[in-house]
Coordinates of C-alpha atoms and ligand atoms in Angstrom, one line a residue:
X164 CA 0.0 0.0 0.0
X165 CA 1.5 3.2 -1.4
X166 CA -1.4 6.0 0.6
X167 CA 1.1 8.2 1.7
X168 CA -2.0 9.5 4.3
X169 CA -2.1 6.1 5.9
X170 CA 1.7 6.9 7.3
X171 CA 1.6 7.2 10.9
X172 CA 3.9 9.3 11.6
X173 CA 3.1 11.5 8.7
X174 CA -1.1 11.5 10.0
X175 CA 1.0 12.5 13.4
X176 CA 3.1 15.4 12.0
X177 CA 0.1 16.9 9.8
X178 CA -2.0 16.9 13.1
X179 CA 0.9 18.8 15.1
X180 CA 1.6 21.6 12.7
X181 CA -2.0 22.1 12.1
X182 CA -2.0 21.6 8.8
X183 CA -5.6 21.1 7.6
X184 CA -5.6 18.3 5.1
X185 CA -8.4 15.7 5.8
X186 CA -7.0 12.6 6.8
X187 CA -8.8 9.6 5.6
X188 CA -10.2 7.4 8.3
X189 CA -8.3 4.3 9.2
X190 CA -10.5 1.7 8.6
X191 CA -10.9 -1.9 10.5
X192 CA -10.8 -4.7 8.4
X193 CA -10.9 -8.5 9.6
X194 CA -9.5 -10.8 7.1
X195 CA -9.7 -13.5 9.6
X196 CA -12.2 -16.7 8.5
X197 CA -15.4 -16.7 9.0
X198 CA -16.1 -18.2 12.2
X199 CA -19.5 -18.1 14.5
X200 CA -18.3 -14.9 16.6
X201 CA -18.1 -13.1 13.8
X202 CA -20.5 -10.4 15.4
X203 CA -20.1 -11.4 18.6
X204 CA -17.7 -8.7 19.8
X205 CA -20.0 -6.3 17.6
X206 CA -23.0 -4.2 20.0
X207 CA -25.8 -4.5 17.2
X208 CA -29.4 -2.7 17.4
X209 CA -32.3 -3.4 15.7
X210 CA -35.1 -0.8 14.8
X211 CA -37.3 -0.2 12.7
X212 CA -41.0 -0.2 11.4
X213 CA -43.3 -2.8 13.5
X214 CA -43.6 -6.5 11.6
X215 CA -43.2 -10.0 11.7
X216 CA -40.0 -9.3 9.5
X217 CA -38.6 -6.7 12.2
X218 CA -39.3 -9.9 14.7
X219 CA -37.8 -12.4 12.9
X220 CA -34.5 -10.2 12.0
X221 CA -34.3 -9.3 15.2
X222 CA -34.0 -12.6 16.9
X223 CA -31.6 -14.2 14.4
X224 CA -29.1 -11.0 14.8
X225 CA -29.8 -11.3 18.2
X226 CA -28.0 -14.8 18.4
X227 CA -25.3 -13.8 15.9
X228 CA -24.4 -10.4 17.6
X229 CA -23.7 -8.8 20.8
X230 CA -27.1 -7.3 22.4
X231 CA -28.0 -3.5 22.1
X232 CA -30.6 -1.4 21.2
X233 CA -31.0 2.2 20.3
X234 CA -31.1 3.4 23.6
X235 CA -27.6 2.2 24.4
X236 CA -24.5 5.1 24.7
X237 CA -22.4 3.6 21.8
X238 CA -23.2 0.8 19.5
X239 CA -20.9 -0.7 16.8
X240 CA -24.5 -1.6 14.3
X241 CA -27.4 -0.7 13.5
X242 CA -30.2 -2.6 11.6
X243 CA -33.0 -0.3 10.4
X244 CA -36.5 -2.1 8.9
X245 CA -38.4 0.0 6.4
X246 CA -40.3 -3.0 5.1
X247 CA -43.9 -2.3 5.4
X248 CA -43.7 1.1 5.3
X249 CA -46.3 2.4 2.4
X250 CA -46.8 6.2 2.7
X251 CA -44.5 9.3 3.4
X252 CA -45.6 9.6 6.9
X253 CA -44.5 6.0 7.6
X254 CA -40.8 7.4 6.3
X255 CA -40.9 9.5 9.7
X256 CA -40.0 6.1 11.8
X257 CA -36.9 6.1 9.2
X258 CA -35.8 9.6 10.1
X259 CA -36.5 8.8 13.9
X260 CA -34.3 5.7 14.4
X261 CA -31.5 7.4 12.4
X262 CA -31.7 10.7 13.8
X263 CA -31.7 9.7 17.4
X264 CA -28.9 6.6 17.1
X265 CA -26.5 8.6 14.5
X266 CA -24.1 10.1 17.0
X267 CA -24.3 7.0 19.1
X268 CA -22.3 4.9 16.1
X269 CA -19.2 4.1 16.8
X270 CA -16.2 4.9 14.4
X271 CA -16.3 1.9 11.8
X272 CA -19.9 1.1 12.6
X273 CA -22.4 -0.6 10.3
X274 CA -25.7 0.4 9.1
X275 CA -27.9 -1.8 7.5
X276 CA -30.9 -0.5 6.4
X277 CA -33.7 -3.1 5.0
X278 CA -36.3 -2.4 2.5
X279 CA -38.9 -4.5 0.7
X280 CA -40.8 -3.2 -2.8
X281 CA -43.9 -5.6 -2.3
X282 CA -46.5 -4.1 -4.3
X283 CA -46.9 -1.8 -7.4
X284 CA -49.3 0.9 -6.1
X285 CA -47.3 4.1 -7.3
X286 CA -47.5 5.7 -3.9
X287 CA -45.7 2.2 -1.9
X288 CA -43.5 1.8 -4.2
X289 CA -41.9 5.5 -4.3
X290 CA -41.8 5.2 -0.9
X291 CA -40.0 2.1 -0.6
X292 CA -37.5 3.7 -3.7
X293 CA -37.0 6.7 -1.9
X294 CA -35.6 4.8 0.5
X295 CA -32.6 3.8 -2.0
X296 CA -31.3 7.8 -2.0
X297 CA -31.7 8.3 1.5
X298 CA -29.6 5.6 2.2
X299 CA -27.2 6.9 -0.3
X300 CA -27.3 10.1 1.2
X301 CA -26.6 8.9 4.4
X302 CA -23.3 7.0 3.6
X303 CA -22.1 10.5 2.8
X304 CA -22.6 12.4 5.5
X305 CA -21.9 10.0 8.3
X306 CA -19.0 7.9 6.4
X307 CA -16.0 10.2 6.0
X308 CA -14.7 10.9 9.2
X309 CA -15.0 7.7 11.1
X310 CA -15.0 4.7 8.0
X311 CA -19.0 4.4 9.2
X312 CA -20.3 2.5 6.3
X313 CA -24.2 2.5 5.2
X314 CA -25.6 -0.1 2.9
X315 CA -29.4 -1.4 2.0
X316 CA -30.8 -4.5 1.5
X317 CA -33.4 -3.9 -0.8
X318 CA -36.1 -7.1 -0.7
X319 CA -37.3 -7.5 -4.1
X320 CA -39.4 -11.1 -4.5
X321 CA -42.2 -11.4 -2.1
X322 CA -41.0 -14.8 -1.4
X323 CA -37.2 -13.9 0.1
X324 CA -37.6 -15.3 3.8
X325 CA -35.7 -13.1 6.5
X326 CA -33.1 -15.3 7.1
X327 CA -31.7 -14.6 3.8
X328 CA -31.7 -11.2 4.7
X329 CA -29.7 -11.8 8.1
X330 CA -27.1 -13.8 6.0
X331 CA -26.4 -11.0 3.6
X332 CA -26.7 -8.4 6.5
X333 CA -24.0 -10.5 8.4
X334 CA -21.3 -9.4 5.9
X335 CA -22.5 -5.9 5.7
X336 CA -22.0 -5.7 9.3
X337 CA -18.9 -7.3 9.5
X338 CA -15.4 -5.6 9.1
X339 CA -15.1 -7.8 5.8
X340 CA -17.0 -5.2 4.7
X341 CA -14.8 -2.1 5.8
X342 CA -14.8 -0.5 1.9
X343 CA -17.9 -1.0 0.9
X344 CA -20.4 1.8 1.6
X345 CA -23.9 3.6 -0.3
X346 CA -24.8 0.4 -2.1
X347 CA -28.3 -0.5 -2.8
X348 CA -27.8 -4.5 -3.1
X349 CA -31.3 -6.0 -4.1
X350 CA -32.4 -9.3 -2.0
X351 CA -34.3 -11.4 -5.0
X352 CA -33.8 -14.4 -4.6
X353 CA -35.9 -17.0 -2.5
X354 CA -34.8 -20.9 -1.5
X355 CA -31.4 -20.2 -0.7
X356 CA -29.2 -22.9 1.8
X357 CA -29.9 -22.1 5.6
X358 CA -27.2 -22.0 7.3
X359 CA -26.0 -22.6 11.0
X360 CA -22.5 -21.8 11.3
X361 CA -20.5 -19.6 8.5
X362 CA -17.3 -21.5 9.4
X363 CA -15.8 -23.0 6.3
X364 CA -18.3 -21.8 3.9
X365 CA -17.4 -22.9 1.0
X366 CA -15.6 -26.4 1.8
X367 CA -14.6 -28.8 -0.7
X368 CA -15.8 -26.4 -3.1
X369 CA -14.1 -26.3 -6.7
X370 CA -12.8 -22.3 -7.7
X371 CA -11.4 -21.0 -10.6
X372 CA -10.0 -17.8 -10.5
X373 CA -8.8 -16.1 -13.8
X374 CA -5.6 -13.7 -13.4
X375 CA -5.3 -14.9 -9.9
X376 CA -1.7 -14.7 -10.0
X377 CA -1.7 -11.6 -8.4
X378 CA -3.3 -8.0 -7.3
X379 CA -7.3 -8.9 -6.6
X380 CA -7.6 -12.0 -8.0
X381 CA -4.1 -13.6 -5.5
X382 CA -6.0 -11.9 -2.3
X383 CA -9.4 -13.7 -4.0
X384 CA -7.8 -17.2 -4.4
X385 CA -6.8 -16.7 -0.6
X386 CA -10.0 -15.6 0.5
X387 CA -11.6 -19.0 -1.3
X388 CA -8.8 -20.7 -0.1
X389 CA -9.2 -19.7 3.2
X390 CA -13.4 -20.4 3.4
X391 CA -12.4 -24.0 2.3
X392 CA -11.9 -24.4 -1.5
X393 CA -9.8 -26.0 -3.9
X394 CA -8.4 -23.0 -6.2
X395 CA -7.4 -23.6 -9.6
X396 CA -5.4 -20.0 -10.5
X397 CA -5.5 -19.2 -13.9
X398 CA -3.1 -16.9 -15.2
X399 CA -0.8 -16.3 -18.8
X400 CA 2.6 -18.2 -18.2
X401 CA 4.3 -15.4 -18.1
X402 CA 2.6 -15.0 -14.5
X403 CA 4.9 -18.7 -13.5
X404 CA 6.7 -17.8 -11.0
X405 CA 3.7 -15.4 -8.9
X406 CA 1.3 -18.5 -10.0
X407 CA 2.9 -20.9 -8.9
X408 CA 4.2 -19.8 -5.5
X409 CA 0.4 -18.6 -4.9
X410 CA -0.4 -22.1 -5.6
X411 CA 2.0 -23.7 -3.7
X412 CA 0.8 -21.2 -0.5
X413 CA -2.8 -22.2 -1.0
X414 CA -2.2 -25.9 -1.6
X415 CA -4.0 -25.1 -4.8
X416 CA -3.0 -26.0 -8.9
X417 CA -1.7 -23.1 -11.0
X418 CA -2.8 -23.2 -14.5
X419 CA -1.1 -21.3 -17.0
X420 CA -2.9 -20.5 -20.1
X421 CA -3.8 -17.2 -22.0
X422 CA -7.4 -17.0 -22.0
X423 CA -7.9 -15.0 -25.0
X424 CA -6.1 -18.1 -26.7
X425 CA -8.7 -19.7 -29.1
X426 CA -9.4 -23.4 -27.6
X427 CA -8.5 -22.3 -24.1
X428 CA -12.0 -22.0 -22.4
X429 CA -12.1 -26.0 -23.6
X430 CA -9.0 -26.6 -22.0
X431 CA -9.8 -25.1 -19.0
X432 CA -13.6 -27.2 -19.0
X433 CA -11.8 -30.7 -19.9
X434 CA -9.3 -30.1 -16.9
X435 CA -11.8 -29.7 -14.6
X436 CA -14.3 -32.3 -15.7
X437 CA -11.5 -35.1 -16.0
X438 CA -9.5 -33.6 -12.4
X439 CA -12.2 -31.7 -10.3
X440 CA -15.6 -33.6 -12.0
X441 CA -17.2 -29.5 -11.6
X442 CA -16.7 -26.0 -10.7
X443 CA -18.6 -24.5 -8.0
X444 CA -17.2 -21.2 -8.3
X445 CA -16.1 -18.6 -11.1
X446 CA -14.2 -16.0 -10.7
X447 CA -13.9 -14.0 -13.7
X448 CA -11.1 -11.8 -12.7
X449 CA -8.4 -10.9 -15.5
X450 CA -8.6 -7.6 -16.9
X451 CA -5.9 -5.0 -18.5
X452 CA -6.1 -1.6 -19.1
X453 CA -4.5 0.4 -22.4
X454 CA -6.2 3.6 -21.6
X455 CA -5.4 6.1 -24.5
X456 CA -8.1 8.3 -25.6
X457 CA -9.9 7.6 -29.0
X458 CA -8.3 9.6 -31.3
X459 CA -5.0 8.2 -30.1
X460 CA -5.7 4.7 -29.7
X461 CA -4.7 1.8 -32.0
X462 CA -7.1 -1.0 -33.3
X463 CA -4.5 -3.5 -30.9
X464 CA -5.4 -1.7 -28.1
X465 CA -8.9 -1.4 -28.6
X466 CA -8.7 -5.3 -29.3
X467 CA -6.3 -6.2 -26.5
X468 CA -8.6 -4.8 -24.4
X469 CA -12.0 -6.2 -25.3
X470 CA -10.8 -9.5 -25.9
X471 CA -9.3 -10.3 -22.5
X472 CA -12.0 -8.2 -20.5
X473 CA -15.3 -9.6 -22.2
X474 CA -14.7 -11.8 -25.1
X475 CA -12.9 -14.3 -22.5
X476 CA -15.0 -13.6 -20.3
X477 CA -18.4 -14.5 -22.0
X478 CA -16.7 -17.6 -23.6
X479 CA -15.1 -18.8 -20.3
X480 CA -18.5 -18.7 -18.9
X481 CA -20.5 -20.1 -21.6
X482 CA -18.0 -23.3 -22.1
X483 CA -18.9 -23.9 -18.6
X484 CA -22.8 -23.1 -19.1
X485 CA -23.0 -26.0 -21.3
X486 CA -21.2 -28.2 -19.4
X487 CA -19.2 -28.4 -16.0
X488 CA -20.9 -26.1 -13.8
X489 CA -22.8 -27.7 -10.5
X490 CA -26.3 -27.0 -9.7
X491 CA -26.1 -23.5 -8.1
X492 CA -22.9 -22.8 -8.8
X493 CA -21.5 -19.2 -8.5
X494 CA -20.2 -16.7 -11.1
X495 CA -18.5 -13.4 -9.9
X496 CA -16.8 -11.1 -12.3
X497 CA -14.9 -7.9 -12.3
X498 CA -16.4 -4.9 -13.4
X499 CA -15.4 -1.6 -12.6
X500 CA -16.4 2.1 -11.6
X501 CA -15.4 2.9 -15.1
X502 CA -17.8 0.9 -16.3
X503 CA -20.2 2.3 -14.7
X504 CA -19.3 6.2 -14.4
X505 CA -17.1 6.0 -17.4
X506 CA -13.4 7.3 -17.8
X507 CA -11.7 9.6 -19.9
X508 CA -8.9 7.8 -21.7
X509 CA -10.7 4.2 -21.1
X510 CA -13.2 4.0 -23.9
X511 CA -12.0 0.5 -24.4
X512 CA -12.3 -0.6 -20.8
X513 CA -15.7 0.8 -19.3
X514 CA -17.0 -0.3 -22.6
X515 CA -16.1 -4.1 -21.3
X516 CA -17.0 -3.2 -18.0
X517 CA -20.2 -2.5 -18.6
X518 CA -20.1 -5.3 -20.9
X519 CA -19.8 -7.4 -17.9
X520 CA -22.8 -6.4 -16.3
X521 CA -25.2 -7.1 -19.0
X522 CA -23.5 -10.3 -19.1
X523 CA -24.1 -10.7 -15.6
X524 CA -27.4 -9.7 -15.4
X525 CA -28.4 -12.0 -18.3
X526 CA -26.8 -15.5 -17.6
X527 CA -28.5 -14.7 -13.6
X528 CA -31.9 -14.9 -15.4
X529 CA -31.5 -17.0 -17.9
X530 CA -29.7 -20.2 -17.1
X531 CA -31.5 -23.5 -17.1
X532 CA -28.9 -24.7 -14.1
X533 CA -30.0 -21.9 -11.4
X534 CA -26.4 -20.5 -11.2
X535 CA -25.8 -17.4 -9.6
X536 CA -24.3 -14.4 -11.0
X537 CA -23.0 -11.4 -10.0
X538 CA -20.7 -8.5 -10.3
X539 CA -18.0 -6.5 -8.4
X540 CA -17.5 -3.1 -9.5
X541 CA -14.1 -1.7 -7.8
X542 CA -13.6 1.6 -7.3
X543 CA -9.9 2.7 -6.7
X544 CA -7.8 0.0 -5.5
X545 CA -3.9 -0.2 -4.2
X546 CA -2.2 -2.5 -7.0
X547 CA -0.2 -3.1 -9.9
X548 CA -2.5 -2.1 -12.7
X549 CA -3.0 1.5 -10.7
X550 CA 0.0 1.9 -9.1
X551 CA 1.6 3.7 -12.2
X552 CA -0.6 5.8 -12.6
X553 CA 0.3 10.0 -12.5
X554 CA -0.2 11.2 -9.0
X555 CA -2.9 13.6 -9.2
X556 CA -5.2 10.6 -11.1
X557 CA -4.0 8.4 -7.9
X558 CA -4.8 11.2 -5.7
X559 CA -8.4 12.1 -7.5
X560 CA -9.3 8.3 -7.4
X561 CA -8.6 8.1 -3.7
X562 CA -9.5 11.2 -2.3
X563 CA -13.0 11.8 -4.1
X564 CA -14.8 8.8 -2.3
X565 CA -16.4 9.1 1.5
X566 CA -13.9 6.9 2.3
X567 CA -11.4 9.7 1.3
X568 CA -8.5 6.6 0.3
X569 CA -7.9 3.8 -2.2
X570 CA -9.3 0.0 -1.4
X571 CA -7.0 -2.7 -0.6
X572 CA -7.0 -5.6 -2.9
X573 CA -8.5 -7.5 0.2
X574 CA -11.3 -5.3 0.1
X575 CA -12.4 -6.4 -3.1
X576 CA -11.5 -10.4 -2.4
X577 CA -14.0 -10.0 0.7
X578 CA -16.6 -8.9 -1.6
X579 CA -16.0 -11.7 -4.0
X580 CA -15.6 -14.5 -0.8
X581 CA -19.3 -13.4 -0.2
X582 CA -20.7 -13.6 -3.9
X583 CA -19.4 -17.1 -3.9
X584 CA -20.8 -18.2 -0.6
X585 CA -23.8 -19.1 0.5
X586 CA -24.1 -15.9 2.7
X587 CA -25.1 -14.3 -1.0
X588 CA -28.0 -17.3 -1.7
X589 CA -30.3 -13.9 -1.8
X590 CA -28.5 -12.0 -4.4
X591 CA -28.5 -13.0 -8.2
X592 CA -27.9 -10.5 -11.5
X593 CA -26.5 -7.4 -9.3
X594 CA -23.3 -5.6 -9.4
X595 CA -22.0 -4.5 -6.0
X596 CA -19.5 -2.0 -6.1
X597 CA -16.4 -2.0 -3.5
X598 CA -15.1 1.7 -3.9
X599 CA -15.3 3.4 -0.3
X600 CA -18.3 5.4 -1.7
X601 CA -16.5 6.9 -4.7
X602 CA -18.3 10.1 -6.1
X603 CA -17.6 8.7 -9.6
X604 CA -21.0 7.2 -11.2
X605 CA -22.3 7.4 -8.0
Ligands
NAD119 N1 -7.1 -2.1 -9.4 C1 -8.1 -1.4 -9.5 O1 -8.2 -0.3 -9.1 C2 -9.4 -2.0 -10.3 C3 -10.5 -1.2 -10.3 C4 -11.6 -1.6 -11.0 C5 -11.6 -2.9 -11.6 N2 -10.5 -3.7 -11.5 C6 -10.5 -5.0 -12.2 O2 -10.1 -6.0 -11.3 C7 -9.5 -7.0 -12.0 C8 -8.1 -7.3 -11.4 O3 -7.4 -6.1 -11.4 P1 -5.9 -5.9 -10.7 O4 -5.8 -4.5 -10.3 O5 -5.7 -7.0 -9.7 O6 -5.0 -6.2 -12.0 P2 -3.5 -6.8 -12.1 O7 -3.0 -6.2 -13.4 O8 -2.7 -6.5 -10.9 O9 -3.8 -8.3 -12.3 C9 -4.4 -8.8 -13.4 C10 -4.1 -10.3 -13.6 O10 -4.7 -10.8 -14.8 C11 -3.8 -11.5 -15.6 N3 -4.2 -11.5 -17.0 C12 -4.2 -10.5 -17.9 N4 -4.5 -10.9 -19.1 C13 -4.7 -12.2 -19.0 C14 -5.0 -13.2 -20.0 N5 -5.2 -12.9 -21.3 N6 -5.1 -14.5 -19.6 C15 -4.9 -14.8 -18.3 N7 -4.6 -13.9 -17.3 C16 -4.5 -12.6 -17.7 C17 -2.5 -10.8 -15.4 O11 -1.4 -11.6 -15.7 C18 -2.5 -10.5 -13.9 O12 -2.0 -11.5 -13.1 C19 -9.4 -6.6 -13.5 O13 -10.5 -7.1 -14.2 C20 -9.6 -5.1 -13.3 O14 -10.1 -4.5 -14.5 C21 -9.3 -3.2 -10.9

């Protein structure tokens, strides 16, 4: 990590001469696997609008995390229900719970607020949407100076039972969660596994990870590795040496193959049908950028770019479509702030980045074997591919977020441990971006 404003003694001499730059907040982050305290140590309230869901949540969170409610001094979480609330005055018991708990949040708390769109009657369901910018809103004004991160669960399908809500909720209210804040992550899907105990998660599970030789996709091989999987890390072979020390670290199997190369989505199928039998989990992570702006850039680079970024991509996932994925399995791929704000010398990329989430969005709904699929949308992250970047686009990418720094590549891996989980068995066809609420698209 390269923040300069993360330095110590540096934070220590700024704040001695006075000198009024605003630091950016040091965030908590626990890379530690999941185990069944993970909220334990973690004073969580829930509030909210009276219901049988507000029950319900309440109990399970109750057993998963340390006991508060809003009346406490200090509390590390707070749960807010909106779901049943149908008319503008109802939004008051919103503005209530938030107003009067706010200052009570301790630096790097959660807030989880829970919505539910259950009906089409104009007046419900702008109430129920409004909900979306408040939360938004919020995640601004409370986030910067303390890492406070604000996120909604936004029920979509009638039929989503609360305890699919608590799973997802226990990641937003975890410090795996640290850089992620103002997301609006739809709950829509029902039937997902119940679970007991989120220790080992994702045991004996088969992953691939493309371009996991390093950057996000190493620190998502360890994450997988870590909940239990097998990792199969798939990188060019000039990437040997970073591959296979990776793989040797994880106990997994470096593959080295070029995935733009013509038969190499086959390749990559056979060796896992004949070796593994399936593949739980995809991890659709190589990328590259040649940012140049269109007047300036060559047909290569325009190529390059589209044809590792998507054209793998869709082909990588389609191979295993037709043949090799397990019932349920889960697809998580890399998209990026630039493909959803857009970015001026990256024509090329956010056009593949958005690329991705269409992709995304249609295999989740349209895939005879019930797979999963979902996105990660970075913001501006500590590695290689940004590392040489000029300083005042470092500095803008870091500095014009709530978060007011760049995400770790941990950060992201977190986000993509949870997408292949079954803590995510609610959450199918969305993008979720990890970018410490970057004002960019936003
Ligand atoms: N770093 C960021 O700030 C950021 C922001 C948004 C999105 N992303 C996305 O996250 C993903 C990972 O980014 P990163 O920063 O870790 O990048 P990185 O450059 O550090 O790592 C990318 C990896 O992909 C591999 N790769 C590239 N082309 C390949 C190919 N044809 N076949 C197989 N492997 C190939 C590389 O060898 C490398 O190991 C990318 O998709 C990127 O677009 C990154």
């Amino acid at each position: 990590m390269n923040d300069y404003l993360q330095n110590k003694n540096l934070r220590q001499l700024l704040k001695v001469l006075n000198i009024p730059i605003p630091v950016p907040p040091i965030l908590k982050r626990n890379n530690n696997p999941y185990s069944d305290d993970e909220l334990q140590q973690k004073k969580i309230a829930v509030a909210g609008k009276s219901s049988d869901f507000l029950h319900q949540i309440q109990q399970e969170i109750r057993i998963l995390a340390g006991d508060a409610t809003i009346y406490d001094a200090v509390i590390d979480g707070l749960v807010v229900s909106c779901v049943g609330m149908q008319t503008i005055e109802d939004l008051e018991d919103l503005f209530t719970n938030i107003k009067n708990t706010v200052r009570k949040i301790a630096a790097n708390g959660r807030v989880v607020i829970v919505s539910k769109v259950d009906n089409m009657n104009p007046t419900t369901f702008a109430v129920q949407k409004s909900i979306d910018g408040f939360a938004r809103a919020l995640s601004k004004e409370i986030g910067g100076k303390n890492g406070i991160t604000v996120n909604l669960l936004k029920i979509t399908n009638e039929d989503v039972q609360p305890y699919e809500v608590v799973k997802a909720a226990t990641f937003f209210l975890s410090d795996k969660s640290s850089f992620i804040t103002g997301q609006v992550v739809e709950v829509n899907r029902d039937k997902g596994q119940e679970i007991s105990s989120p220790v080992r998660l994702l045991h004996e599970q088969v992953a691939i990870v493309t371009g996991g030789a390093r950057g996000i996709g190493a620190a998502a091989a360890k994450v997988l590795h870590r909940e239990g999987a097998r990792v199969i890390i798939v990188d060019v072979p000039q990437a040997k040496e970073d591959a296979d020390r990776l793989a040797n670290e994880i106990e997994g199997e470096a593959f080295l193959i070029d995935i733009t190369k013509e038969d190499s989505a086959t390749q990559l199928q056979q060796h896992i049908l004949k070796n593994y039998g399936k593949l739980d989990i995809l991890v659709n992570n190589a990328g590259i950028t040649r940012d140049k702006t269109i007047a300036k850039m060559s047909i290569d680079q325009w190529r390059s770019v589209l044809n590792v970024n998507l054209k793998a991509l869709i082909e990588l996932t389609n191979t295993f479509l037709q043949d090799g994925f397990s019932e349920k399995a889960k697809v998580v791929s890399l998209s990026s702030i630039s493909g959803i704000a857009g970015n001026v010398g990256q024509t090329n990329y956010s056009l593949t980045k958005a690329g991705v989430i269409g992709f995304t969005n249609s295999i989740a709904q349209n895939n005879n074997k019930k797979i999963y699929a979902n996105a990660v949308a970075p913001g501006f992250i500590e590695t290689k591919m940004t590392e040489n970047l000029p300083f005042f686009v470092k500095e803008g990418g870091r500095r014009l977020s709530t978060l007011k720094q760049g995400g770790l590549p941990e950060d992201v891996a977190e986000l993509i441990g949870f997408l292949a989980s079954p803590l995510s068995d609610g959450i199918n066809g969305q993008y979720i971006r990890v970018c410490g609420g970057s004002m960019l698209g936003a």
